[in-house]
Every structure is written in C-alpha cells, then in structure tokens.
Amino acid sequence: MTEPLLRAEGLGKVFLPPGGLPFVQRPAGLRAVDGVDLEVARAETLAVVGESGCGKSTLGRLLLRLIVPSEGRVWFEGRDLGALSPRDLRQMRQHAQMVFQDPFGSLSPRRTVAQIVAEPLEVFGIARGRRALRDRVATLLERVGLPAAAMDRHPRSFSGGQRQRIGIARAIAAGPSFLVADEPVSALDVSVQAQIVNLLQDLQAEGRFSCLFIAHDLAVVRHIADRVAVMYLGRIVEIGGKHAVYGAPQHPYTQALLSAVPRPDPDAPRRRIVLEGDVPSPNRMPTGCAFHTRCPLAQPVCSRERPALREVATGQQAACHFAAPNPVPVKV
Ligand code: SF4
C-alpha cells in the first residue's frame, strides 16, 4: 500500500481556560478534538462534515500545525510535524496551505490583490522581481477565473465569491500538495457555492493536490469528496468512501444528517430523522458514546462504553455499538 500524504494518530486538542488564581482549581478545558486517527491519500479529497462546533475546523488547523495538539501526532510526507524545527515547519507550509471560511476577513483590505497573491511566491522564493511576480499572479488569477486586471485592485471591490477566488489563488500559489479548505463556501450565496466547489475540484484535478474539505453540510460535499468523515463532538463517528457513506450510512448521526439532504429523486420514499435536544457542550462530554444523549437508537450500554471506530464494510468505519457489518445499501 502506498504511504499516505498525511497521517494523524490519536490527535486531540483541549483548549484550557486562562490561568486562574493559585490554589483555585481551574475549570475543565474544552475538548475540541478527541482521539482522531486519520489518513489522507495523495490527490484525494477527504470531506469532514458535522455541525458547528464539532471540532472540524480545529482538526484542520491541527493537521497543518497552525495550532499545537494536546495529544497525538501528525505525519506529513512521512515527517512528524511535532519534531520539525521552526525553520522546517515554515518550509512545510509551502506544501500545505489553507483556504479560509471568511473571504471578507482573511484578505488584508489594505493590500492589493497582487500583493496578497504574490506573498507566498516571495516567501518561498518561487518568483523574484516585479515582472516575474506579476506574471505569476496573472496566471494564478486566470486559473481561478479572474482577469489579470484584478491584481491592482483591493479586496473590497470584489464580491464574496470573487474574494474567495483570490483566497484560493493565494493558497495554490506555492504549488501545495495538501490544501485544507475550511468551510470555503458557507459564507457565500447559494448561487455562487457550486462555482467555488467546481473550481476547487478542477484545480485539484489539475494540480494533483490532496484536499481536506471542511463543511457542515453533506449536500455540499457530495460531488467533490472521494471519502467522507463525519464528526460529532470532536470525534470521527463514521468515515468511508463517498458511495459507501452516502449509500449505506452506518452511524445513526450520519443517517440523521443524510435524511435532511435533498436527493436527486424527490419522489423516492424517505424518513426524515429529526434529532432531539442540543449538542452537549464540549466542556462536559457525555460518558460512553458522545451521541447517546440524542441518539434515537441509544441503549443502556451506550452511556457506559465508548464505541471504537471499527470496520463495518470494506473501507468504511463507524463508531457505534450496533453498526452492522456488511450493511444493506439504502437509497439516500
Ligand atoms: Fe447510538 Fe449507542 Fe450507537 Fe452511540 S453507540 S450511536 S448511542 S446506538
């Protein structure tokens, strides 16, 4: 089997509250990511989906080591990121980039598009000199569907979709092998979302980079993902190939999320699963299965024992005591 581009083992992140007074017990930290094992193959798109606050954005930042994990390790191109020197880590960033959720806040309003897109080219020594930089920026803008003339304008003069295209141009400027796209379409009009998803898909096929595509909606990732990981309260509860997860979801949470996704055949019968209650606070993680407080199938064992993520079909894993091996596909 070929070595994955990226691998995480036992990855966890607890955000501790600011230090209190001596001798006063600090409140428990917020467990944003909890024991995640993950692999991303070369040139594949792994979508990570789940409700707001489930830890998927924190996971993306941990994989790029933009934040330091509380536990666990990440290997990128075979190198343990935790063992890299600051200099090697900076060099690694040429190969691992991020597209942010908020195209309004992630681009400096005072800089021109040329300055924004050219920055990684300068930092990593990919192009030098004004002429060479402008040529590269023009090519990158063209690749994301913007005219070269856009380079002398400021971000405020563009629409949300166009700003996201600028963010993508910057992210691919240094020729990354891994891109984390953190909810890249959630701040955009529905009419523009498909264009940005299609753009990322085209660029990914062209550039052969791997992509971690973070979204809160399974409908958004249906076309772009090769595999899908579903997160709940900081844990991956199901992961597998797109067709397996969409066609035969094994975790009750995945089944509930999918039951709300519009289908190509609206006449096909389907039961909408409405989850009761709110997502518990990551400050007070439920015992056992983190989903047991909302799961329509919960049994007494679920609040006592944490289910392991285990193989339920070839290439598909689910963390549920009652997930059946070799499931019968369902129409979704
Ligand atoms: Fe539901 Fe129990 Fe499965 Fe958790 S382990 S998803 S509570 S049935």
PDB file of C-alpha atoms in Angstrom, residues 28-301:
ATOM      1  CA  ALA A  28     -12.186  21.751  32.821  1.00  0.00           C
ATOM      2  CA  GLY A  29     -10.905  22.585  29.375  1.00  0.00           C
ATOM      3  CA  LEU A  30     -12.900  22.499  26.197  1.00  0.00           C
ATOM      4  CA  ARG A  31     -12.178  19.271  24.362  1.00  0.00           C
ATOM      5  CA  ALA A  32     -12.472  20.323  20.712  1.00  0.00           C
ATOM      6  CA  VAL A  33     -10.854  17.245  19.112  1.00  0.00           C
ATOM      7  CA  ASP A  34     -10.758  13.865  20.788  1.00  0.00           C
ATOM      8  CA  GLY A  35      -8.607  10.948  19.677  1.00  0.00           C
ATOM      9  CA  VAL A  36      -8.764  11.341  15.897  1.00  0.00           C
ATOM     10  CA  ASP A  37      -6.990   8.827  13.663  1.00  0.00           C
ATOM     11  CA  LEU A  38      -6.936   9.844  10.026  1.00  0.00           C
ATOM     12  CA  GLU A  39      -5.148   9.313   6.740  1.00  0.00           C
ATOM     13  CA  VAL A  40      -5.274  11.422   3.599  1.00  0.00           C
ATOM     14  CA  ALA A  41      -4.028   9.770   0.408  1.00  0.00           C
ATOM     15  CA  ARG A  42      -2.224  11.624  -2.334  1.00  0.00           C
ATOM     16  CA  ALA A  43      -4.545  13.556  -4.658  1.00  0.00           C
ATOM     17  CA  GLU A  44      -7.676  12.551  -2.759  1.00  0.00           C
ATOM     18  CA  THR A  45     -10.359  14.814  -1.327  1.00  0.00           C
ATOM     19  CA  LEU A  46     -11.449  13.901   2.174  1.00  0.00           C
ATOM     20  CA  ALA A  47     -14.520  15.823   3.285  1.00  0.00           C
ATOM     21  CA  VAL A  48     -15.011  16.427   7.003  1.00  0.00           C
ATOM     22  CA  VAL A  49     -18.617  17.218   7.899  1.00  0.00           C
ATOM     23  CA  GLY A  50     -20.528  17.904  11.089  1.00  0.00           C
ATOM     24  CA  GLU A  51     -22.492  20.587  12.898  1.00  0.00           C
ATOM     25  CA  SER A  52     -20.933  23.888  14.013  1.00  0.00           C
ATOM     26  CA  GLY A  53     -18.620  23.422  16.961  1.00  0.00           C
ATOM     27  CA  CYS A  54     -17.935  19.727  16.318  1.00  0.00           C
ATOM     28  CA  GLY A  55     -14.204  20.392  16.049  1.00  0.00           C
ATOM     29  CA  LYS A  56     -13.720  20.081  12.301  1.00  0.00           C
ATOM     30  CA  SER A  57     -12.019  23.480  11.870  1.00  0.00           C
ATOM     31  CA  THR A  58      -9.766  22.766  14.851  1.00  0.00           C
ATOM     32  CA  LEU A  59      -8.901  19.430  13.252  1.00  0.00           C
ATOM     33  CA  GLY A  60      -7.915  21.208  10.018  1.00  0.00           C
ATOM     34  CA  ARG A  61      -5.642  23.583  11.922  1.00  0.00           C
ATOM     35  CA  LEU A  62      -4.078  20.730  13.891  1.00  0.00           C
ATOM     36  CA  LEU A  63      -3.261  18.884  10.665  1.00  0.00           C
ATOM     37  CA  LEU A  64      -1.407  21.966   9.401  1.00  0.00           C
ATOM     38  CA  ARG A  65       0.088  22.538  12.851  1.00  0.00           C
ATOM     39  CA  LEU A  66      -1.318  26.048  12.921  1.00  0.00           C
ATOM     40  CA  ILE A  67      -2.183  25.057  16.491  1.00  0.00           C
ATOM     41  CA  VAL A  68      -0.285  22.624  18.682  1.00  0.00           C
ATOM     42  CA  PRO A  69      -2.088  19.386  19.605  1.00  0.00           C
ATOM     43  CA  SER A  70      -2.674  18.468  23.260  1.00  0.00           C
ATOM     44  CA  GLU A  71      -2.065  14.843  22.325  1.00  0.00           C
ATOM     45  CA  GLY A  72      -1.331  12.707  19.306  1.00  0.00           C
ATOM     46  CA  ARG A  73       0.895  13.167  16.289  1.00  0.00           C
ATOM     47  CA  VAL A  74       0.687  14.171  12.633  1.00  0.00           C
ATOM     48  CA  TRP A  75       2.999  12.959   9.876  1.00  0.00           C
ATOM     49  CA  PHE A  76       3.121  14.926   6.630  1.00  0.00           C
ATOM     50  CA  GLU A  77       5.041  13.373   3.739  1.00  0.00           C
ATOM     51  CA  GLY A  78       6.463  10.932   6.283  1.00  0.00           C
ATOM     52  CA  ARG A  79       7.766  13.623   8.666  1.00  0.00           C
ATOM     53  CA  ASP A  80       6.488  14.066  12.204  1.00  0.00           C
ATOM     54  CA  LEU A  81       5.327  17.691  12.329  1.00  0.00           C
ATOM     55  CA  GLY A  82       5.887  17.826  16.074  1.00  0.00           C
ATOM     56  CA  ALA A  83       9.584  17.094  15.571  1.00  0.00           C
ATOM     57  CA  LEU A  84      10.207  19.780  12.925  1.00  0.00           C
ATOM     58  CA  SER A  85      12.274  22.844  13.708  1.00  0.00           C
ATOM     59  CA  PRO A  86      10.524  26.229  13.241  1.00  0.00           C
ATOM     60  CA  ARG A  87      12.511  26.636  10.004  1.00  0.00           C
ATOM     61  CA  ASP A  88      11.426  23.232   8.643  1.00  0.00           C
ATOM     62  CA  LEU A  89       7.856  23.930   9.696  1.00  0.00           C
ATOM     63  CA  ARG A  90       7.879  27.192   7.717  1.00  0.00           C
ATOM     64  CA  GLN A  91       9.233  25.305   4.718  1.00  0.00           C
ATOM     65  CA  MET A  92       6.492  22.692   5.130  1.00  0.00           C
ATOM     66  CA  ARG A  93       3.892  25.432   4.699  1.00  0.00           C
ATOM     67  CA  GLN A  94       4.846  25.742   1.056  1.00  0.00           C
ATOM     68  CA  HIS A  95       3.329  22.300   0.606  1.00  0.00           C
ATOM     69  CA  ALA A  96       0.347  22.605   2.951  1.00  0.00           C
ATOM     70  CA  GLN A  97      -1.951  25.599   2.629  1.00  0.00           C
ATOM     71  CA  MET A  98      -5.354  26.744   3.800  1.00  0.00           C
ATOM     72  CA  VAL A  99      -8.416  28.371   2.263  1.00  0.00           C
ATOM     73  CA  PHE A 100     -10.376  30.175   4.957  1.00  0.00           C
ATOM     74  CA  GLN A 101     -14.093  30.317   5.524  1.00  0.00           C
ATOM     75  CA  ASP A 102     -14.399  34.065   5.568  1.00  0.00           C
ATOM     76  CA  PRO A 103     -13.243  35.659   2.329  1.00  0.00           C
ATOM     77  CA  PHE A 104     -14.018  39.085   3.848  1.00  0.00           C
ATOM     78  CA  GLY A 105     -11.844  38.718   6.909  1.00  0.00           C
ATOM     79  CA  SER A 106      -8.988  36.600   5.568  1.00  0.00           C
ATOM     80  CA  LEU A 107      -7.680  39.100   2.999  1.00  0.00           C
ATOM     81  CA  SER A 108      -5.933  42.242   4.157  1.00  0.00           C
ATOM     82  CA  PRO A 109      -8.060  45.224   2.998  1.00  0.00           C
ATOM     83  CA  ARG A 110      -5.012  47.486   2.670  1.00  0.00           C
ATOM     84  CA  ARG A 111      -3.127  45.300   0.222  1.00  0.00           C
ATOM     85  CA  THR A 112      -3.736  44.889  -3.481  1.00  0.00           C
ATOM     86  CA  VAL A 113      -4.676  41.529  -4.929  1.00  0.00           C
ATOM     87  CA  ALA A 114      -1.210  41.334  -6.500  1.00  0.00           C
ATOM     88  CA  GLN A 115       0.438  41.788  -3.071  1.00  0.00           C
ATOM     89  CA  ILE A 116      -1.858  39.223  -1.456  1.00  0.00           C
ATOM     90  CA  VAL A 117      -1.378  36.520  -4.086  1.00  0.00           C
ATOM     91  CA  ALA A 118       2.339  37.207  -4.558  1.00  0.00           C
ATOM     92  CA  GLU A 119       3.214  36.872  -0.869  1.00  0.00           C
ATOM     93  CA  PRO A 120       3.733  33.071  -0.836  1.00  0.00           C
ATOM     94  CA  LEU A 121       5.675  33.329  -4.104  1.00  0.00           C
ATOM     95  CA  GLU A 122       8.083  35.746  -2.425  1.00  0.00           C
ATOM     96  CA  VAL A 123       8.234  33.972   0.932  1.00  0.00           C
ATOM     97  CA  PHE A 124       9.134  30.629  -0.644  1.00  0.00           C
ATOM     98  CA  GLY A 125      11.400  32.136  -3.302  1.00  0.00           C
ATOM     99  CA  ILE A 126       9.271  30.837  -6.183  1.00  0.00           C
ATOM    100  CA  ALA A 127       9.411  34.083  -8.168  1.00  0.00           C
ATOM    101  CA  ARG A 128      11.555  37.170  -7.756  1.00  0.00           C
ATOM    102  CA  GLY A 129      11.369  40.618  -9.271  1.00  0.00           C
ATOM    103  CA  ARG A 130       8.301  42.687 -10.055  1.00  0.00           C
ATOM    104  CA  ARG A 131       7.841  41.447 -13.630  1.00  0.00           C
ATOM    105  CA  ALA A 132       8.108  37.757 -12.734  1.00  0.00           C
ATOM    106  CA  LEU A 133       5.785  38.147  -9.749  1.00  0.00           C
ATOM    107  CA  ARG A 134       3.131  39.967 -11.762  1.00  0.00           C
ATOM    108  CA  ASP A 135       3.287  37.343 -14.494  1.00  0.00           C
ATOM    109  CA  ARG A 136       2.792  34.567 -11.936  1.00  0.00           C
ATOM    110  CA  VAL A 137      -0.054  36.428 -10.243  1.00  0.00           C
ATOM    111  CA  ALA A 138      -1.760  36.999 -13.623  1.00  0.00           C
ATOM    112  CA  THR A 139      -1.539  33.261 -14.374  1.00  0.00           C
ATOM    113  CA  LEU A 140      -2.913  32.351 -10.954  1.00  0.00           C
ATOM    114  CA  LEU A 141      -5.811  34.800 -11.276  1.00  0.00           C
ATOM    115  CA  GLU A 142      -6.634  33.354 -14.658  1.00  0.00           C
ATOM    116  CA  ARG A 143      -6.655  29.856 -13.163  1.00  0.00           C
ATOM    117  CA  VAL A 144      -9.269  30.900 -10.619  1.00  0.00           C
ATOM    118  CA  GLY A 145     -11.401  32.713 -13.195  1.00  0.00           C
ATOM    119  CA  LEU A 146     -10.404  36.345 -12.560  1.00  0.00           C
ATOM    120  CA  PRO A 147      -8.951  38.808 -15.086  1.00  0.00           C
ATOM    121  CA  ALA A 148      -5.319  39.850 -14.757  1.00  0.00           C
ATOM    122  CA  ALA A 149      -6.537  43.451 -14.347  1.00  0.00           C
ATOM    123  CA  ALA A 150      -7.910  42.429 -10.926  1.00  0.00           C
ATOM    124  CA  MET A 151      -4.409  42.432  -9.479  1.00  0.00           C
ATOM    125  CA  ASP A 152      -4.219  46.188  -8.961  1.00  0.00           C
ATOM    126  CA  ARG A 153      -7.484  46.432  -7.065  1.00  0.00           C
ATOM    127  CA  HIS A 154      -8.207  45.903  -3.364  1.00  0.00           C
ATOM    128  CA  PRO A 155     -10.339  43.053  -1.954  1.00  0.00           C
ATOM    129  CA  ARG A 156     -13.209  45.391  -1.012  1.00  0.00           C
ATOM    130  CA  SER A 157     -14.029  45.975  -4.674  1.00  0.00           C
ATOM    131  CA  PHE A 158     -14.869  42.276  -5.222  1.00  0.00           C
ATOM    132  CA  SER A 159     -17.924  40.177  -4.422  1.00  0.00           C
ATOM    133  CA  GLY A 160     -17.758  37.368  -1.830  1.00  0.00           C
ATOM    134  CA  GLY A 161     -17.288  34.683  -4.492  1.00  0.00           C
ATOM    135  CA  GLN A 162     -14.529  36.682  -6.182  1.00  0.00           C
ATOM    136  CA  ARG A 163     -12.759  37.227  -2.852  1.00  0.00           C
ATOM    137  CA  GLN A 164     -12.867  33.509  -2.241  1.00  0.00           C
ATOM    138  CA  ARG A 165     -11.283  33.014  -5.683  1.00  0.00           C
ATOM    139  CA  ILE A 166      -8.494  35.413  -4.598  1.00  0.00           C
ATOM    140  CA  GLY A 167      -8.025  33.360  -1.404  1.00  0.00           C
ATOM    141  CA  ILE A 168      -7.796  30.181  -3.466  1.00  0.00           C
ATOM    142  CA  ALA A 169      -5.284  31.771  -5.870  1.00  0.00           C
ATOM    143  CA  ARG A 170      -3.116  32.649  -2.878  1.00  0.00           C
ATOM    144  CA  ALA A 171      -3.466  29.156  -1.399  1.00  0.00           C
ATOM    145  CA  ILE A 172      -2.382  27.391  -4.605  1.00  0.00           C
ATOM    146  CA  ALA A 173       0.336  29.935  -5.483  1.00  0.00           C
ATOM    147  CA  ALA A 174       3.182  27.904  -3.986  1.00  0.00           C
ATOM    148  CA  GLY A 175       2.011  24.628  -5.576  1.00  0.00           C
ATOM    149  CA  PRO A 176       0.850  22.822  -2.414  1.00  0.00           C
ATOM    150  CA  SER A 177       0.442  19.069  -2.163  1.00  0.00           C
ATOM    151  CA  PHE A 178      -2.190  19.486   0.575  1.00  0.00           C
ATOM    152  CA  LEU A 179      -4.944  22.059   0.929  1.00  0.00           C
ATOM    153  CA  VAL A 180      -7.285  22.495   3.867  1.00  0.00           C
ATOM    154  CA  ALA A 181     -10.454  24.243   2.665  1.00  0.00           C
ATOM    155  CA  ASP A 182     -12.269  25.324   5.837  1.00  0.00           C
ATOM    156  CA  GLU A 183     -15.944  25.883   5.007  1.00  0.00           C
ATOM    157  CA  PRO A 184     -14.893  27.714   1.825  1.00  0.00           C
ATOM    158  CA  VAL A 185     -18.463  28.238   0.618  1.00  0.00           C
ATOM    159  CA  SER A 186     -20.515  28.654   3.783  1.00  0.00           C
ATOM    160  CA  ALA A 187     -20.288  32.478   3.730  1.00  0.00           C
ATOM    161  CA  LEU A 188     -21.283  32.667   0.060  1.00  0.00           C
ATOM    162  CA  ASP A 189     -24.616  32.934  -1.734  1.00  0.00           C
ATOM    163  CA  VAL A 190     -26.045  29.573  -2.705  1.00  0.00           C
ATOM    164  CA  SER A 191     -25.779  30.560  -6.382  1.00  0.00           C
ATOM    165  CA  VAL A 192     -22.005  31.009  -6.026  1.00  0.00           C
ATOM    166  CA  GLN A 193     -21.279  27.962  -3.846  1.00  0.00           C
ATOM    167  CA  ALA A 194     -21.352  25.437  -6.709  1.00  0.00           C
ATOM    168  CA  GLN A 195     -18.964  27.593  -8.754  1.00  0.00           C
ATOM    169  CA  ILE A 196     -16.383  27.618  -5.962  1.00  0.00           C
ATOM    170  CA  VAL A 197     -16.765  23.888  -5.285  1.00  0.00           C
ATOM    171  CA  ASN A 198     -16.353  23.171  -9.017  1.00  0.00           C
ATOM    172  CA  LEU A 199     -13.327  25.478  -9.174  1.00  0.00           C
ATOM    173  CA  LEU A 200     -11.639  23.649  -6.297  1.00  0.00           C
ATOM    174  CA  GLN A 201     -12.434  20.321  -7.921  1.00  0.00           C
ATOM    175  CA  ASP A 202     -10.915  21.429 -11.260  1.00  0.00           C
ATOM    176  CA  LEU A 203      -7.800  22.870  -9.602  1.00  0.00           C
ATOM    177  CA  GLN A 204      -7.353  19.752  -7.538  1.00  0.00           C
ATOM    178  CA  ALA A 205      -7.552  17.501 -10.614  1.00  0.00           C
ATOM    179  CA  GLU A 206      -5.096  19.794 -12.412  1.00  0.00           C
ATOM    180  CA  GLY A 207      -2.653  20.247  -9.534  1.00  0.00           C
ATOM    181  CA  ARG A 208      -2.996  16.696  -8.134  1.00  0.00           C
ATOM    182  CA  PHE A 209      -3.015  18.011  -4.558  1.00  0.00           C
ATOM    183  CA  SER A 210      -4.883  16.395  -1.680  1.00  0.00           C
ATOM    184  CA  CYS A 211      -7.713  18.339  -0.107  1.00  0.00           C
ATOM    185  CA  LEU A 212      -9.354  18.284   3.297  1.00  0.00           C
ATOM    186  CA  PHE A 213     -12.705  19.874   2.529  1.00  0.00           C
ATOM    187  CA  ILE A 214     -14.476  21.002   5.702  1.00  0.00           C
ATOM    188  CA  ALA A 215     -18.237  21.626   5.546  1.00  0.00           C
ATOM    189  CA  HIS A 216     -21.264  21.417   7.793  1.00  0.00           C
ATOM    190  CA  ASP A 217     -23.476  20.082   5.059  1.00  0.00           C
ATOM    191  CA  LEU A 218     -23.319  16.659   3.424  1.00  0.00           C
ATOM    192  CA  ALA A 219     -25.105  18.069   0.362  1.00  0.00           C
ATOM    193  CA  VAL A 220     -22.187  20.411  -0.375  1.00  0.00           C
ATOM    194  CA  VAL A 221     -19.517  17.719  -0.378  1.00  0.00           C
ATOM    195  CA  ARG A 222     -21.388  15.060  -2.352  1.00  0.00           C
ATOM    196  CA  HIS A 223     -19.667  15.899  -5.640  1.00  0.00           C
ATOM    197  CA  ILE A 224     -16.200  16.877  -4.524  1.00  0.00           C
ATOM    198  CA  ALA A 225     -15.372  14.190  -1.939  1.00  0.00           C
ATOM    199  CA  ASP A 226     -13.654  10.870  -2.537  1.00  0.00           C
ATOM    200  CA  ARG A 227     -14.111   9.926   1.121  1.00  0.00           C
ATOM    201  CA  VAL A 228     -16.200  11.442   3.877  1.00  0.00           C
ATOM    202  CA  ALA A 229     -15.505  11.709   7.621  1.00  0.00           C
ATOM    203  CA  VAL A 230     -18.423  12.622   9.885  1.00  0.00           C
ATOM    204  CA  MET A 231     -17.542  14.368  13.162  1.00  0.00           C
ATOM    205  CA  TYR A 232     -19.559  14.730  16.335  1.00  0.00           C
ATOM    206  CA  LEU A 233     -18.246  16.420  19.477  1.00  0.00           C
ATOM    207  CA  GLY A 234     -14.635  16.221  18.424  1.00  0.00           C
ATOM    208  CA  ARG A 235     -14.695  12.570  17.368  1.00  0.00           C
ATOM    209  CA  ILE A 236     -14.946  10.908  13.983  1.00  0.00           C
ATOM    210  CA  VAL A 237     -18.071   8.759  14.187  1.00  0.00           C
ATOM    211  CA  GLU A 238     -18.025   7.465  10.623  1.00  0.00           C
ATOM    212  CA  ILE A 239     -15.549   7.506   7.764  1.00  0.00           C
ATOM    213  CA  GLY A 240     -15.519   5.825   4.405  1.00  0.00           C
ATOM    214  CA  GLY A 241     -15.734   6.115   0.650  1.00  0.00           C
ATOM    215  CA  LYS A 242     -18.334   8.582  -0.559  1.00  0.00           C
ATOM    216  CA  HIS A 243     -20.570   5.947  -2.122  1.00  0.00           C
ATOM    217  CA  ALA A 244     -20.475   3.772   0.995  1.00  0.00           C
ATOM    218  CA  VAL A 245     -21.241   6.619   3.414  1.00  0.00           C
ATOM    219  CA  TYR A 246     -23.999   8.132   1.257  1.00  0.00           C
ATOM    220  CA  GLY A 247     -25.405   4.790   0.140  1.00  0.00           C
ATOM    221  CA  ALA A 248     -25.203   2.804   3.379  1.00  0.00           C
ATOM    222  CA  PRO A 249     -24.581   5.134   6.337  1.00  0.00           C
ATOM    223  CA  GLN A 250     -23.950   3.087   9.458  1.00  0.00           C
ATOM    224  CA  HIS A 251     -23.853   5.608  12.272  1.00  0.00           C
ATOM    225  CA  PRO A 252     -27.212   6.996  13.461  1.00  0.00           C
ATOM    226  CA  TYR A 253     -25.783  10.519  13.347  1.00  0.00           C
ATOM    227  CA  THR A 254     -24.752  10.143   9.696  1.00  0.00           C
ATOM    228  CA  GLN A 255     -28.181   8.696   8.947  1.00  0.00           C
ATOM    229  CA  ALA A 256     -29.834  11.734  10.546  1.00  0.00           C
ATOM    230  CA  LEU A 257     -27.632  14.203   8.629  1.00  0.00           C
ATOM    231  CA  LEU A 258     -28.268  12.397   5.361  1.00  0.00           C
ATOM    232  CA  SER A 259     -32.004  12.224   5.916  1.00  0.00           C
ATOM    233  CA  ALA A 260     -32.057  16.034   5.598  1.00  0.00           C
ATOM    234  CA  VAL A 261     -30.098  16.125   2.320  1.00  0.00           C
ATOM    235  CA  PRO A 262     -32.195  16.726  -0.824  1.00  0.00           C
ATOM    236  CA  ARG A 263     -31.992  13.778  -3.210  1.00  0.00           C
ATOM    237  CA  PRO A 264     -31.874  13.626  -6.993  1.00  0.00           C
ATOM    238  CA  ASP A 265     -35.176  11.674  -6.974  1.00  0.00           C
ATOM    239  CA  PRO A 266     -37.511  13.673  -4.716  1.00  0.00           C
ATOM    240  CA  ASP A 267     -40.331  11.101  -5.127  1.00  0.00           C
ATOM    241  CA  ALA A 268     -38.353   8.237  -3.581  1.00  0.00           C
ATOM    242  CA  PRO A 269     -39.705   7.500  -0.085  1.00  0.00           C
ATOM    243  CA  ARG A 270     -37.511   8.565   2.814  1.00  0.00           C
ATOM    244  CA  ARG A 271     -37.984   9.193   6.503  1.00  0.00           C
ATOM    245  CA  ARG A 272     -36.537  12.423   7.893  1.00  0.00           C
ATOM    246  CA  ILE A 273     -34.744  11.770  11.181  1.00  0.00           C
ATOM    247  CA  VAL A 274     -35.082  14.759  13.481  1.00  0.00           C
ATOM    248  CA  LEU A 275     -32.611  14.742  16.360  1.00  0.00           C
ATOM    249  CA  GLU A 276     -33.960  15.876  19.711  1.00  0.00           C
ATOM    250  CA  GLY A 277     -32.040  18.211  22.004  1.00  0.00           C
ATOM    251  CA  ASP A 278     -28.909  20.261  21.541  1.00  0.00           C
ATOM    252  CA  VAL A 279     -25.350  19.164  21.022  1.00  0.00           C
ATOM    253  CA  PRO A 280     -23.838  18.835  24.544  1.00  0.00           C
ATOM    254  CA  SER A 281     -21.095  21.264  25.500  1.00  0.00           C
ATOM    255  CA  PRO A 282     -17.548  20.057  24.797  1.00  0.00           C
ATOM    256  CA  ASN A 283     -16.850  21.259  28.358  1.00  0.00           C
ATOM    257  CA  ARG A 284     -18.975  18.404  29.639  1.00  0.00           C
ATOM    258  CA  MET A 285     -18.542  15.500  27.278  1.00  0.00           C
ATOM    259  CA  PRO A 286     -21.151  12.766  27.793  1.00  0.00           C
ATOM    260  CA  THR A 287     -19.800   9.453  29.053  1.00  0.00           C
ATOM    261  CA  GLY A 288     -19.666   6.471  26.718  1.00  0.00           C
ATOM    262  CA  CYS A 289     -20.856   7.288  23.222  1.00  0.00           C
ATOM    263  CA  ALA A 290     -20.850  11.095  22.914  1.00  0.00           C
ATOM    264  CA  PHE A 291     -24.003  10.863  20.776  1.00  0.00           C
ATOM    265  CA  HIS A 292     -26.087   8.904  23.306  1.00  0.00           C
ATOM    266  CA  THR A 293     -27.942  11.967  24.636  1.00  0.00           C
ATOM    267  CA  ARG A 294     -29.550  12.490  21.202  1.00  0.00           C
ATOM    268  CA  CYS A 295     -29.401   9.091  19.557  1.00  0.00           C
ATOM    269  CA  PRO A 296     -32.807   7.584  18.707  1.00  0.00           C
ATOM    270  CA  LEU A 297     -31.271   4.082  18.980  1.00  0.00           C
ATOM    271  CA  ALA A 298     -29.414   4.513  22.300  1.00  0.00           C
ATOM    272  CA  GLN A 299     -29.304   1.583  24.716  1.00  0.00           C
ATOM    273  CA  PRO A 300     -28.029   1.477  28.337  1.00  0.00           C
ATOM    274  CA  VAL A 301     -24.591   0.309  27.207  1.00  0.00           C
TER     275      VAL A 301
END
